[in-house]
Coordinates of C-alpha atoms in Angstrom, one line a residue:
Chain A
V1 CA 110.8 123.4 77.6
I2 CA 107.3 121.8 76.9
L3 CA 105.9 119.9 79.7
T4 CA 103.7 117.3 79.4
V5 CA 101.5 116.2 81.9
T6 CA 100.0 112.3 81.9
P7 CA 97.6 111.7 85.0
N8 CA 96.9 108.3 83.5
P9 CA 100.1 106.8 82.0
A10 CA 100.5 103.1 81.1
I11 CA 102.6 100.4 80.0
D12 CA 101.3 99.9 76.4
M13 CA 101.9 96.2 75.2
T14 CA 101.5 95.1 71.7
Y15 CA 101.0 91.4 70.7
Q16 CA 101.5 90.7 67.0
V17 CA 99.4 87.6 66.0
D18 CA 98.3 85.6 63.1
R19 CA 94.8 85.5 63.6
F20 CA 92.8 86.8 66.1
R21 CA 89.2 84.9 67.0
S22 CA 87.2 85.7 70.0
G23 CA 87.0 82.6 71.9
A24 CA 90.0 81.3 70.8
S25 CA 93.8 80.5 72.3
V26 CA 95.8 82.8 70.1
R27 CA 99.6 82.3 70.1
V28 CA 101.4 85.6 70.3
G29 CA 104.4 86.0 68.0
D30 CA 106.0 89.0 69.1
A31 CA 105.5 90.7 72.0
R32 CA 106.6 94.2 72.9
S33 CA 106.1 96.9 75.9
R34 CA 106.9 100.4 76.4
A35 CA 105.7 103.6 78.6
G36 CA 102.9 105.0 77.2
G37 CA 99.6 107.3 77.9
K38 CA 98.8 110.5 75.5
G39 CA 100.9 112.7 77.0
I40 CA 103.8 110.4 76.7
N41 CA 103.5 110.1 73.1
V42 CA 103.3 113.7 72.7
A43 CA 106.7 113.7 74.5
R44 CA 108.1 111.3 72.4
V45 CA 107.1 113.2 69.3
L46 CA 108.8 116.1 70.6
V47 CA 112.0 114.3 71.5
S48 CA 112.2 113.1 68.2
V49 CA 112.3 116.2 66.3
G50 CA 114.6 117.9 69.2
A51 CA 112.3 119.6 71.2
P52 CA 113.1 120.3 75.0
V53 CA 110.5 118.3 76.7
L54 CA 109.8 117.4 80.3
A55 CA 107.1 114.4 80.9
I56 CA 105.2 114.6 84.1
A57 CA 103.2 111.5 85.3
P58 CA 102.5 109.4 88.3
A59 CA 104.0 106.2 88.5
G60 CA 103.6 103.1 91.2
G61 CA 104.1 99.5 91.6
R62 CA 106.2 97.2 89.4
T63 CA 104.6 98.4 86.1
G64 CA 105.9 102.0 87.6
Q65 CA 109.2 100.9 87.6
E66 CA 109.2 99.6 84.2
F67 CA 107.7 102.8 83.1
E68 CA 110.6 104.8 84.3
E69 CA 113.3 102.9 83.1
D70 CA 111.5 103.0 79.6
L71 CA 111.4 106.6 79.6
T72 CA 115.1 106.9 80.7
T73 CA 115.8 104.3 77.8
S74 CA 114.1 106.4 75.0
A75 CA 115.7 109.6 76.3
I76 CA 112.2 111.5 77.7
P77 CA 113.3 113.7 80.2
H78 CA 110.7 113.1 83.2
R79 CA 110.0 113.6 86.8
L80 CA 107.3 111.2 88.5
T81 CA 105.3 111.6 91.5
A82 CA 104.8 108.3 93.5
S83 CA 101.4 106.5 93.7
R84 CA 100.4 103.6 95.7
G85 CA 98.6 101.9 92.9
A86 CA 100.2 100.2 90.4
T87 CA 100.6 102.0 86.9
R88 CA 98.3 100.4 84.4
R89 CA 98.6 98.6 81.2
T90 CA 97.1 98.4 77.7
V91 CA 97.5 95.4 75.7
T92 CA 97.1 96.2 71.5
V93 CA 96.6 93.1 69.4
V94 CA 97.8 93.4 66.0
E95 CA 96.6 90.8 63.3
Q96 CA 99.3 90.1 60.9
G97 CA 98.5 91.5 57.6
L98 CA 95.5 93.6 58.6
G99 CA 95.5 96.8 59.9
E100 CA 92.9 96.6 62.2
A101 CA 94.0 96.5 66.2
T102 CA 92.6 96.1 69.1
T103 CA 93.6 97.6 72.2
L104 CA 92.4 96.5 75.9
N105 CA 92.6 99.5 78.2
E106 CA 92.9 99.0 82.0
A107 CA 91.4 101.9 84.0
G108 CA 94.0 103.0 86.1
S109 CA 94.8 102.7 89.8
T110 CA 93.0 105.2 91.9
L111 CA 95.0 108.4 92.7
S112 CA 94.4 109.6 96.3
E113 CA 93.9 113.5 96.6
T114 CA 97.4 113.8 98.1
E115 CA 99.0 111.9 95.1
W116 CA 97.2 114.1 92.4
R117 CA 97.5 116.9 94.7
E118 CA 101.4 116.3 94.3
L119 CA 101.3 115.7 90.6
L120 CA 99.5 119.3 90.2
R121 CA 101.9 121.1 92.4
L122 CA 105.1 119.5 90.6
A123 CA 103.3 120.1 87.2
L124 CA 103.2 124.0 88.0
E125 CA 106.4 124.1 89.5
A126 CA 108.1 123.0 86.6
A127 CA 105.3 125.3 84.4
S128 CA 107.2 128.4 86.2
V129 CA 110.3 127.5 84.0
S130 CA 108.3 126.2 80.7
Q131 CA 106.9 128.0 77.5
C132 CA 104.2 125.4 76.9
I133 CA 102.2 122.9 79.1
V134 CA 100.3 119.8 77.4
G135 CA 97.6 118.1 79.6
S136 CA 96.5 114.9 77.7
G137 CA 94.7 111.6 78.1
S138 CA 92.1 110.1 80.6
L139 CA 92.0 110.8 84.2
P140 CA 92.6 108.1 86.5
P141 CA 89.7 107.2 89.0
G142 CA 89.9 109.3 92.0
V143 CA 91.1 112.6 89.9
P144 CA 88.5 115.3 89.9
Q145 CA 86.9 116.1 86.5
D146 CA 88.4 119.6 87.0
F147 CA 92.3 118.4 87.1
Y148 CA 93.1 119.7 83.8
A149 CA 91.0 123.0 84.4
Q150 CA 93.3 123.3 87.5
L151 CA 96.3 122.9 85.5
V152 CA 95.0 125.4 83.0
S153 CA 94.3 128.1 85.7
G154 CA 97.6 127.7 87.5
A155 CA 99.7 128.0 83.9
T156 CA 97.6 130.9 82.8
R157 CA 98.7 132.8 86.1
L158 CA 102.3 131.9 85.2
G159 CA 101.7 133.2 81.6
V160 CA 102.3 129.7 80.1
P161 CA 99.7 128.3 77.4
A162 CA 98.2 125.2 78.1
V163 CA 97.0 122.6 75.4
I164 CA 94.6 120.0 76.7
D165 CA 93.5 116.7 75.0
A166 CA 90.8 115.8 77.0
S167 CA 86.9 114.7 76.8
G168 CA 83.7 114.7 78.8
P169 CA 83.8 116.9 81.8
A170 CA 87.4 117.6 81.9
L171 CA 87.2 118.9 78.5
L172 CA 84.3 121.3 79.2
E173 CA 86.1 122.4 82.4
A174 CA 89.4 123.0 80.7
A175 CA 87.4 125.4 78.2
A176 CA 85.9 127.5 81.3
A177 CA 89.6 127.7 82.5
G178 CA 90.6 129.3 79.3
A179 CA 92.7 126.8 77.8
A180 CA 95.0 128.1 74.7
V181 CA 94.0 125.0 72.9
L182 CA 91.8 122.3 73.1
K183 CA 92.3 119.2 70.6
P184 CA 89.4 116.6 71.0
N185 CA 88.6 114.4 68.2
L186 CA 85.3 114.6 66.3
Q187 CA 83.6 111.9 68.6
E188 CA 84.7 113.2 71.6
L189 CA 83.8 116.6 70.9
R190 CA 80.3 115.5 70.1
E191 CA 79.9 113.3 73.1
S192 CA 81.4 116.2 75.6
T193 CA 79.1 118.9 74.4
G194 CA 76.2 116.7 73.3
V195 CA 76.1 119.2 70.1
P196 CA 76.3 117.0 66.7
D197 CA 77.8 120.0 64.5
P198 CA 81.5 120.0 65.0
I199 CA 81.5 124.0 64.6
L200 CA 78.7 124.8 66.7
A201 CA 80.5 122.4 69.4
A202 CA 83.7 123.9 69.0
R203 CA 82.3 127.5 69.4
Q204 CA 80.6 126.3 72.7
L205 CA 84.1 125.2 74.3
V206 CA 85.2 129.0 72.8
Q207 CA 82.1 130.5 74.5
L208 CA 83.0 128.7 77.6
G209 CA 86.4 130.2 77.5
A210 CA 88.6 128.2 75.2
Q211 CA 91.2 130.7 73.1
R212 CA 91.2 127.9 70.1
V213 CA 89.7 124.4 69.4
L214 CA 91.2 122.1 66.8
V215 CA 88.9 119.1 66.1
S216 CA 90.6 116.2 64.5
L217 CA 88.6 114.4 61.9
G218 CA 91.1 111.5 61.1
A219 CA 91.6 111.4 57.3
R220 CA 89.6 114.2 56.6
G221 CA 92.2 116.7 58.4
M222 CA 91.3 119.1 61.2
I223 CA 88.8 122.4 61.5
A224 CA 90.0 125.1 64.0
V225 CA 87.4 127.6 65.6
E226 CA 89.2 130.6 67.5
A227 CA 87.8 133.1 69.7
G228 CA 85.9 135.7 67.9
D229 CA 83.5 135.9 65.0
D230 CA 85.9 135.0 62.1
P231 CA 84.8 131.7 59.7
P232 CA 86.8 128.6 60.9
W233 CA 89.6 127.0 59.7
W234 CA 89.7 123.6 57.5
G235 CA 93.3 122.0 57.2
R236 CA 93.7 119.0 55.1
L237 CA 95.8 116.9 52.8
D238 CA 95.0 116.7 49.0
K239 CA 95.0 112.9 49.4
P240 CA 94.1 111.0 52.7
L241 CA 96.9 108.5 53.7
S242 CA 96.2 105.3 55.4
G243 CA 98.3 103.7 58.0
N244 CA 98.2 103.5 61.8
A245 CA 95.7 106.2 63.5
T246 CA 97.1 105.5 66.8
G247 CA 99.2 108.4 67.9
A248 CA 97.9 111.1 65.2
G249 CA 96.3 113.0 67.6
D250 CA 99.2 113.1 70.1
A251 CA 101.3 114.1 67.1
A252 CA 98.9 117.2 66.6
V253 CA 99.2 118.2 70.1
A254 CA 103.0 118.0 69.9
A255 CA 102.7 120.3 66.8
V256 CA 100.7 122.6 68.7
A257 CA 102.6 122.7 71.7
D258 CA 105.9 123.1 69.8
L259 CA 104.6 126.3 67.8
L260 CA 103.1 127.8 71.1
A261 CA 106.3 127.6 72.9
R262 CA 108.1 129.4 70.2
S263 CA 105.3 132.0 70.5
G264 CA 104.0 134.0 67.5
A265 CA 102.2 131.2 65.6
D266 CA 98.8 132.2 64.6
T267 CA 96.0 129.6 64.2
P268 CA 96.4 128.6 60.3
Q269 CA 100.0 127.8 60.9
M270 CA 99.1 125.7 64.0
L271 CA 96.5 123.8 61.8
R272 CA 98.9 123.2 59.0
R273 CA 101.6 121.9 61.4
A274 CA 99.1 119.7 63.2
V275 CA 97.8 118.2 60.1
G276 CA 101.2 117.5 58.9
W277 CA 102.5 115.8 61.7
S278 CA 99.4 113.6 62.1
A279 CA 99.8 112.4 58.9
A280 CA 103.4 111.8 59.6
A281 CA 102.6 109.7 62.5
V282 CA 99.8 107.9 60.5
L283 CA 102.9 106.6 58.4
A284 CA 104.7 105.6 61.5
P285 CA 104.4 102.0 62.8
V286 CA 104.0 102.9 66.5
A287 CA 102.2 106.1 68.3
G288 CA 104.7 108.6 69.5
E289 CA 106.6 108.2 66.1
M290 CA 106.3 110.2 63.1
H291 CA 107.7 109.5 59.2
P292 CA 110.7 111.7 58.9
G293 CA 109.0 113.5 55.7
H294 CA 106.9 115.4 58.6
E295 CA 108.1 118.9 57.2
D296 CA 107.0 117.6 53.4
L297 CA 103.9 116.7 54.9
V298 CA 103.1 120.2 56.4
A299 CA 104.0 121.7 53.2
S300 CA 101.5 120.0 51.5
V301 CA 98.6 121.1 53.6
T302 CA 96.2 123.0 52.6
V303 CA 94.3 125.4 54.9
D304 CA 91.5 127.6 54.3
R305 CA 88.3 129.0 55.8
S306 CA 86.0 126.4 54.2
A307 CA 85.5 124.7 57.2
E308 CA 81.8 125.7 57.4
L309 CA 80.8 124.3 54.3
F310 CA 82.7 121.2 55.0
A311 CA 81.4 120.7 58.3
G312 CA 77.5 120.0 56.7
S313 CA 79.0 116.7 55.6
L314 CA 80.4 115.5 58.9
Chain B
V1 CA 105.6 65.3 98.4
I2 CA 104.1 65.9 94.9
L3 CA 106.5 67.9 92.4
T4 CA 105.2 69.8 89.7
V5 CA 108.0 71.2 87.2
T6 CA 106.6 74.0 84.7
P7 CA 109.3 74.8 82.4
N8 CA 107.2 77.6 80.6
P9 CA 105.7 79.4 83.5
A10 CA 103.5 82.6 83.0
I11 CA 101.9 85.5 84.7
D12 CA 98.5 84.9 83.7
M13 CA 96.4 88.1 83.4
T14 CA 92.8 88.2 83.2
Y15 CA 90.6 90.9 81.7
Q16 CA 86.9 91.4 82.3
V17 CA 85.5 93.3 79.5
D18 CA 81.7 94.2 78.6
R19 CA 82.0 93.4 75.2
F20 CA 84.8 92.3 73.0
R21 CA 85.4 93.3 69.4
S22 CA 88.2 92.7 67.2
G23 CA 89.3 96.2 65.9
A24 CA 88.1 98.1 69.0
S25 CA 89.2 99.8 71.7
V26 CA 87.7 98.2 74.9
R27 CA 87.8 99.3 78.4
V28 CA 88.8 96.8 80.7
G29 CA 86.7 96.2 84.0
D30 CA 88.4 94.3 86.2
A31 CA 92.0 93.3 85.6
R32 CA 93.9 90.3 87.6
S33 CA 97.1 88.8 87.4
R34 CA 98.9 85.6 89.0
A35 CA 101.3 82.9 88.8
G36 CA 100.3 80.2 86.1
G37 CA 101.3 77.8 83.8
K38 CA 99.8 74.3 83.8
G39 CA 102.1 72.6 86.4
I40 CA 101.5 76.0 88.9
N41 CA 97.7 75.2 88.4
V42 CA 98.2 71.6 89.3
A43 CA 100.1 72.7 92.3
R44 CA 97.4 75.1 93.3
V45 CA 95.0 72.4 93.2
L46 CA 96.9 70.1 95.2
V47 CA 97.5 72.7 98.0
S48 CA 93.5 73.4 98.1
V49 CA 93.2 69.7 99.1
G50 CA 95.9 69.7 101.4
A51 CA 98.3 67.6 99.6
P52 CA 102.0 68.3 100.4
V53 CA 103.5 69.9 96.9
L54 CA 106.6 71.5 95.6
A55 CA 106.3 73.7 92.4
I56 CA 109.7 73.9 90.3
A57 CA 109.9 76.5 87.8
P58 CA 112.5 79.0 86.1
A59 CA 111.6 82.6 86.6
G60 CA 113.4 85.8 85.6
G61 CA 112.8 89.4 84.7
R62 CA 110.3 91.6 86.7
T63 CA 107.5 89.4 85.9
G64 CA 109.8 86.7 87.6
Q65 CA 109.6 88.6 90.5
E66 CA 105.9 88.8 90.3
F67 CA 105.6 85.1 89.8
E68 CA 107.3 84.5 93.0
E69 CA 105.5 86.7 95.1
D70 CA 102.5 85.3 93.8
L71 CA 103.5 81.8 94.6
T72 CA 104.3 82.8 98.1
T73 CA 100.9 84.8 98.4
S74 CA 99.1 81.5 97.3
A75 CA 100.8 79.5 99.9
I76 CA 102.4 77.3 97.1
P77 CA 105.7 75.9 98.2
H78 CA 108.2 76.6 95.2
R79 CA 111.6 76.2 94.3
L80 CA 112.7 78.7 91.4
T81 CA 115.8 78.4 88.9
A82 CA 116.9 81.7 87.7
S83 CA 116.5 82.4 83.9
R84 CA 118.0 85.5 81.8
G85 CA 114.8 86.1 79.8
A86 CA 111.9 87.3 81.7
T87 CA 108.7 85.2 82.8
R88 CA 106.2 85.4 79.9
R89 CA 102.4 86.4 80.3
T90 CA 99.4 85.3 79.1
V91 CA 96.3 87.7 78.9
T92 CA 92.7 86.4 78.9
V93 CA 89.7 88.2 77.8
V94 CA 86.4 87.4 79.5
E95 CA 83.2 88.9 78.2
Q96 CA 80.7 89.8 80.7
G97 CA 77.7 87.3 80.5
L98 CA 79.3 85.1 77.6
G99 CA 81.6 81.9 78.6
E100 CA 83.8 82.6 75.8
A101 CA 87.3 83.3 76.6
T102 CA 90.0 84.6 74.6
T103 CA 93.6 83.7 75.7
L104 CA 96.8 85.6 74.3
N105 CA 99.6 83.6 75.0
E106 CA 103.2 84.9 74.7
A107 CA 105.8 81.9 73.7
G108 CA 108.0 82.5 76.3
S109 CA 111.7 83.3 76.5
T110 CA 114.4 81.0 75.6
L111 CA 116.0 79.1 78.3
S112 CA 119.6 78.4 77.5
E113 CA 121.3 75.0 78.0
T114 CA 122.6 75.8 81.2
E115 CA 119.2 77.2 82.4
W116 CA 116.9 74.3 81.4
R117 CA 119.8 71.7 82.7
E118 CA 119.8 73.5 86.0
L119 CA 115.8 73.2 86.2
L120 CA 116.1 69.5 85.1
R121 CA 118.8 69.2 88.2
L122 CA 116.7 70.6 90.9
A123 CA 113.4 68.6 89.6
L124 CA 115.5 65.6 90.1
E125 CA 117.1 66.5 93.3
A126 CA 113.7 67.0 94.7
A127 CA 112.6 64.0 93.2
S128 CA 114.8 61.7 95.4
V129 CA 112.5 62.9 98.3
S130 CA 109.2 63.1 96.5
Q131 CA 106.5 60.6 96.0
C132 CA 105.2 61.6 92.4
I133 CA 106.6 64.0 89.6
V134 CA 104.5 65.9 87.4
G135 CA 105.6 67.6 84.4
S136 CA 103.1 69.8 82.7
G137 CA 102.5 72.3 80.0
S138 CA 104.5 73.8 76.7
L139 CA 108.4 74.0 76.8
P140 CA 109.7 77.3 75.9
P141 CA 112.2 78.3 73.2
G142 CA 115.6 76.5 73.9
V143 CA 114.5 73.5 75.8
P144 CA 115.0 70.1 74.1
Q145 CA 111.8 68.0 73.2
D146 CA 113.1 65.1 75.4
F147 CA 113.0 67.3 78.4
Y148 CA 110.1 65.7 80.0
A149 CA 111.7 62.4 78.7
Q150 CA 114.7 63.3 80.9
L151 CA 112.6 64.0 83.6
V152 CA 110.9 60.7 83.4
S153 CA 114.2 58.8 82.9
G154 CA 115.5 60.5 85.9
A155 CA 112.3 59.9 88.3
T156 CA 112.2 56.2 87.0
R157 CA 115.7 55.7 88.2
L158 CA 114.6 57.1 91.8
G159 CA 111.7 54.9 91.6
V160 CA 109.4 57.9 91.3
P161 CA 106.1 57.7 89.0
A162 CA 106.0 60.3 86.7
V163 CA 102.9 62.2 85.3
I164 CA 103.5 64.2 81.8
D165 CA 100.8 66.7 80.5
A166 CA 102.4 67.5 77.3
S167 CA 101.8 67.7 73.5
G168 CA 103.6 66.9 70.1
P169 CA 107.2 65.4 70.2
A170 CA 107.6 66.1 73.9
L171 CA 104.6 63.5 74.6
L172 CA 105.9 60.9 72.3
E173 CA 109.4 61.2 73.9
A174 CA 107.9 61.2 77.6
A175 CA 106.0 58.0 76.5
A176 CA 109.4 56.2 75.6
A177 CA 110.9 57.2 78.4
G178 CA 108.2 55.3 80.3
A179 CA 106.1 57.9 82.0
A180 CA 103.6 56.2 84.6
V181 CA 100.7 58.2 83.1
L182 CA 100.2 60.7 80.2
K183 CA 97.4 63.3 80.3
P184 CA 96.9 64.5 76.5
N185 CA 93.6 65.9 75.5
L186 CA 92.3 64.3 72.4
Q187 CA 93.2 67.1 69.9
E188 CA 96.9 66.9 71.5
L189 CA 97.1 63.2 71.3
R190 CA 95.4 63.3 67.7
E191 CA 98.1 66.0 66.5
S192 CA 100.9 64.1 68.3
T193 CA 100.4 60.6 66.6
G194 CA 98.8 61.6 63.7
V195 CA 96.2 58.6 64.7
P196 CA 92.3 60.0 64.5
D197 CA 91.0 57.1 66.6
P198 CA 91.6 58.0 70.4
I199 CA 92.2 54.4 71.5
L200 CA 94.4 53.5 68.9
A201 CA 96.4 56.7 69.4
A202 CA 96.5 56.0 73.1
R203 CA 97.9 52.2 72.7
Q204 CA 100.4 53.9 70.3
L205 CA 101.7 55.8 73.3
V206 CA 101.7 52.5 75.4
Q207 CA 103.4 50.7 72.8
L208 CA 106.2 53.3 72.8
G209 CA 106.6 52.6 76.7
A210 CA 104.0 54.6 78.5
Q211 CA 102.3 52.6 81.3
R212 CA 98.6 54.4 80.9
V213 CA 97.5 57.2 79.1
L214 CA 94.3 59.2 80.0
V215 CA 92.7 61.4 77.4
S216 CA 90.6 64.2 78.6
L217 CA 87.7 64.8 76.1
G218 CA 86.0 68.0 77.8
A219 CA 82.3 67.5 78.8
R220 CA 82.3 63.6 77.5
G221 CA 84.7 62.7 80.3
M222 CA 88.1 60.6 80.1
I223 CA 89.3 57.5 78.6
A224 CA 92.0 55.4 79.8
V225 CA 94.2 52.9 78.1
E226 CA 96.7 50.7 80.1
A227 CA 99.5 48.5 79.5
G228 CA 98.2 45.0 78.2
D229 CA 95.4 44.0 76.4
D230 CA 92.5 44.6 78.3
P231 CA 89.6 46.8 76.8
P232 CA 90.0 50.5 77.4
W233 CA 88.1 52.4 80.4
W234 CA 85.8 55.4 80.0
G235 CA 85.1 57.4 83.0
R236 CA 82.3 60.3 82.7
L237 CA 79.5 62.2 84.5
D238 CA 76.0 61.4 83.9
K239 CA 75.0 64.8 83.0
P240 CA 77.7 67.0 81.3
L241 CA 78.4 70.1 83.3
S242 CA 79.0 73.6 81.9
G243 CA 81.4 76.3 83.3
N244 CA 84.8 77.4 82.7
A245 CA 87.0 74.4 80.8
T246 CA 90.2 76.2 81.6
G247 CA 92.3 74.3 84.1
A248 CA 90.2 71.3 83.9
G249 CA 92.9 68.9 82.6
D250 CA 95.0 70.5 85.5
A251 CA 92.9 69.2 88.0
A252 CA 92.8 66.0 86.1
V253 CA 96.7 65.7 86.8
A254 CA 96.4 66.8 90.2
A255 CA 94.0 63.7 91.0
V256 CA 96.2 61.5 89.3
A257 CA 99.6 62.8 90.7
D258 CA 97.6 62.5 94.2
L259 CA 96.7 59.0 93.7
L260 CA 99.9 57.8 92.4
A261 CA 102.1 59.6 95.7
R262 CA 99.8 57.8 97.8
S263 CA 100.4 54.6 95.9
G264 CA 98.3 51.5 95.3
A265 CA 95.6 53.1 93.2
D266 CA 94.5 51.4 89.9
T267 CA 93.5 52.9 86.6
P268 CA 89.4 53.0 87.3
Q269 CA 90.4 54.8 90.5
M270 CA 92.3 57.2 88.7
L271 CA 90.0 57.6 86.1
R272 CA 87.0 58.3 88.5
R273 CA 89.1 61.1 90.4
A274 CA 90.3 62.7 87.7
V275 CA 87.0 63.3 85.9
G276 CA 85.5 64.3 88.9
W277 CA 87.9 66.7 90.0
S278 CA 87.8 67.9 86.5
A279 CA 84.4 68.5 86.8
A280 CA 84.9 70.2 90.0
A281 CA 87.5 72.7 88.2
V282 CA 84.8 73.5 85.3
L283 CA 82.7 74.7 88.2
A284 CA 84.9 76.7 89.7
P285 CA 85.7 80.5 88.3
V286 CA 89.4 80.4 87.4
A287 CA 92.2 77.4 86.6
G288 CA 93.9 76.0 89.6
E289 CA 90.5 76.0 91.8
M290 CA 87.8 73.4 92.3
H291 CA 84.2 73.6 93.5
P292 CA 84.3 72.2 97.2
G293 CA 81.9 69.4 96.3
H294 CA 84.7 67.4 94.3
E295 CA 84.3 64.4 96.2
D296 CA 80.7 64.3 95.6
L297 CA 81.2 64.7 92.1
V298 CA 84.1 61.9 92.1
A299 CA 81.6 59.8 93.8
S300 CA 78.9 60.4 90.9
V301 CA 81.3 59.6 88.1
T302 CA 80.8 56.4 86.3
V303 CA 83.9 54.4 85.0
D304 CA 83.3 51.2 83.0
R305 CA 85.1 49.1 80.0
S306 CA 82.7 50.6 77.4
A307 CA 85.6 53.0 76.1
E308 CA 85.9 51.4 72.5
L309 CA 82.3 51.3 72.0
F310 CA 82.1 55.1 72.5
A311 CA 85.4 55.9 70.8
G312 CA 83.5 55.5 67.4
S313 CA 81.4 58.6 68.1
L314 CA 84.4 61.0 68.8

């Protein structure tokens, strides 16, 4: 089973509107809401391909009940810890006919020390019978920046590989704890390390202790840097796709976790599948879903050692 | 007691953000939510001045529970009818430092015929022991356009004056049913009647059957047209105020209902108080609240018969 740990889950609301103008009163045509947060999106993708998964997250308040009900409705196996603060919301406004979405992210309620320790304890208890553990998304107020690092250390002691999708100090600490894979996007990588060149920045995370760093570059694919002096990899589609980029990174994390859980995968395989699943997520309407042609997309991905040449253009 | 009937109530969420750009991902600094809808704002204002009030509305789903809890917390006496559909939400995004707010309005769940008839029945049952009844805000899907007209007719049979704040066909039907006061704003009045001149448009509502029409004009005050051939009234402050216009119309309705409930008020008195309370609402941060200096503002309002001269400039 693959564990996904989501310290800052949300009820994601999506509003369809005709036209969205700042300062106006706008009629919402269609309103939907469902359980979200990056680790929940990873779990949705894994459920959609039939991979065994267990989603772990805190939940509280009325939104926490709604969150749990939606996980059940969505057939996502889960174990939730109790939080005194209510589960946050996000509101995404989608304009009819335009691809541009505007997202409003609540920061999330504070998790007390007792609460985040219980979350960590439950995750590591479940890790002992899992093949891969994923930690994904922002940390709510109150949770220390080394939360993912503690998750990585605990999982490593159990011999379970950890994939972390985070940013800032949480990403650096997860690197130092020896994460099997880190998956920042280009902007997160640059902001976290302060290094503009993505290869040098990823190498810095590897020097800190990470085994592999996959950097997502949007339509330009992904690059991968691994421990050692070998040249980095670049994976991409021949033609970039356009669509809904929300959740593309979560599909990449799901692809990597799925391969790590089966063991024996090398970096180019991971990169190929991560780029293919990401592309399939771009072609799907909402985060956590993939276009059914995801394996054809995987087969069409080019992976080679040209990342250093390419990185100069970023 | 003053009854306020709110067929389409909401959980009003307010998001404070630093900067709001369409197409971006925005961090929400402060997120609040509370029971809303125009009739609920009217009830809040009345509670704040110590007037006896009873708020009547349908409520359903998890948001309906939240709605009821907030009414209790806010000390707003209420009686709610059950709806199968969940109470809707609105999301208002306020940019730090800028006055402009963007509001996203969900349309609301459908009320079945059984549900809206029960709402009407409860309102008229309570009307029999009340001094004034207010019907305010949009009608949710499923509710006929003559809902407020039925409320007005039922109240009139009981000798209770009805104040209606509505737009479109619902406003015209409430006029024909003989509402004591209609309170559209200028845009609603024009759109409902198809008549650009506000005095002629208000006269049309009076000819349909309304006893008085108060038209809110934002910073330019309000005009009032009453049955008969007398020239219309104009009420305004000497200096326009700037602030949060949301809820200003609801404060005007509360002012009118409060006077009607005490009986013996004439149109200039209503206009004076409506303009003063509106201004006090503009000076308060959120809908349903008034600046404590509302009676000083009332005293500073100018009311005269100059509306026809003034209307040419609108």
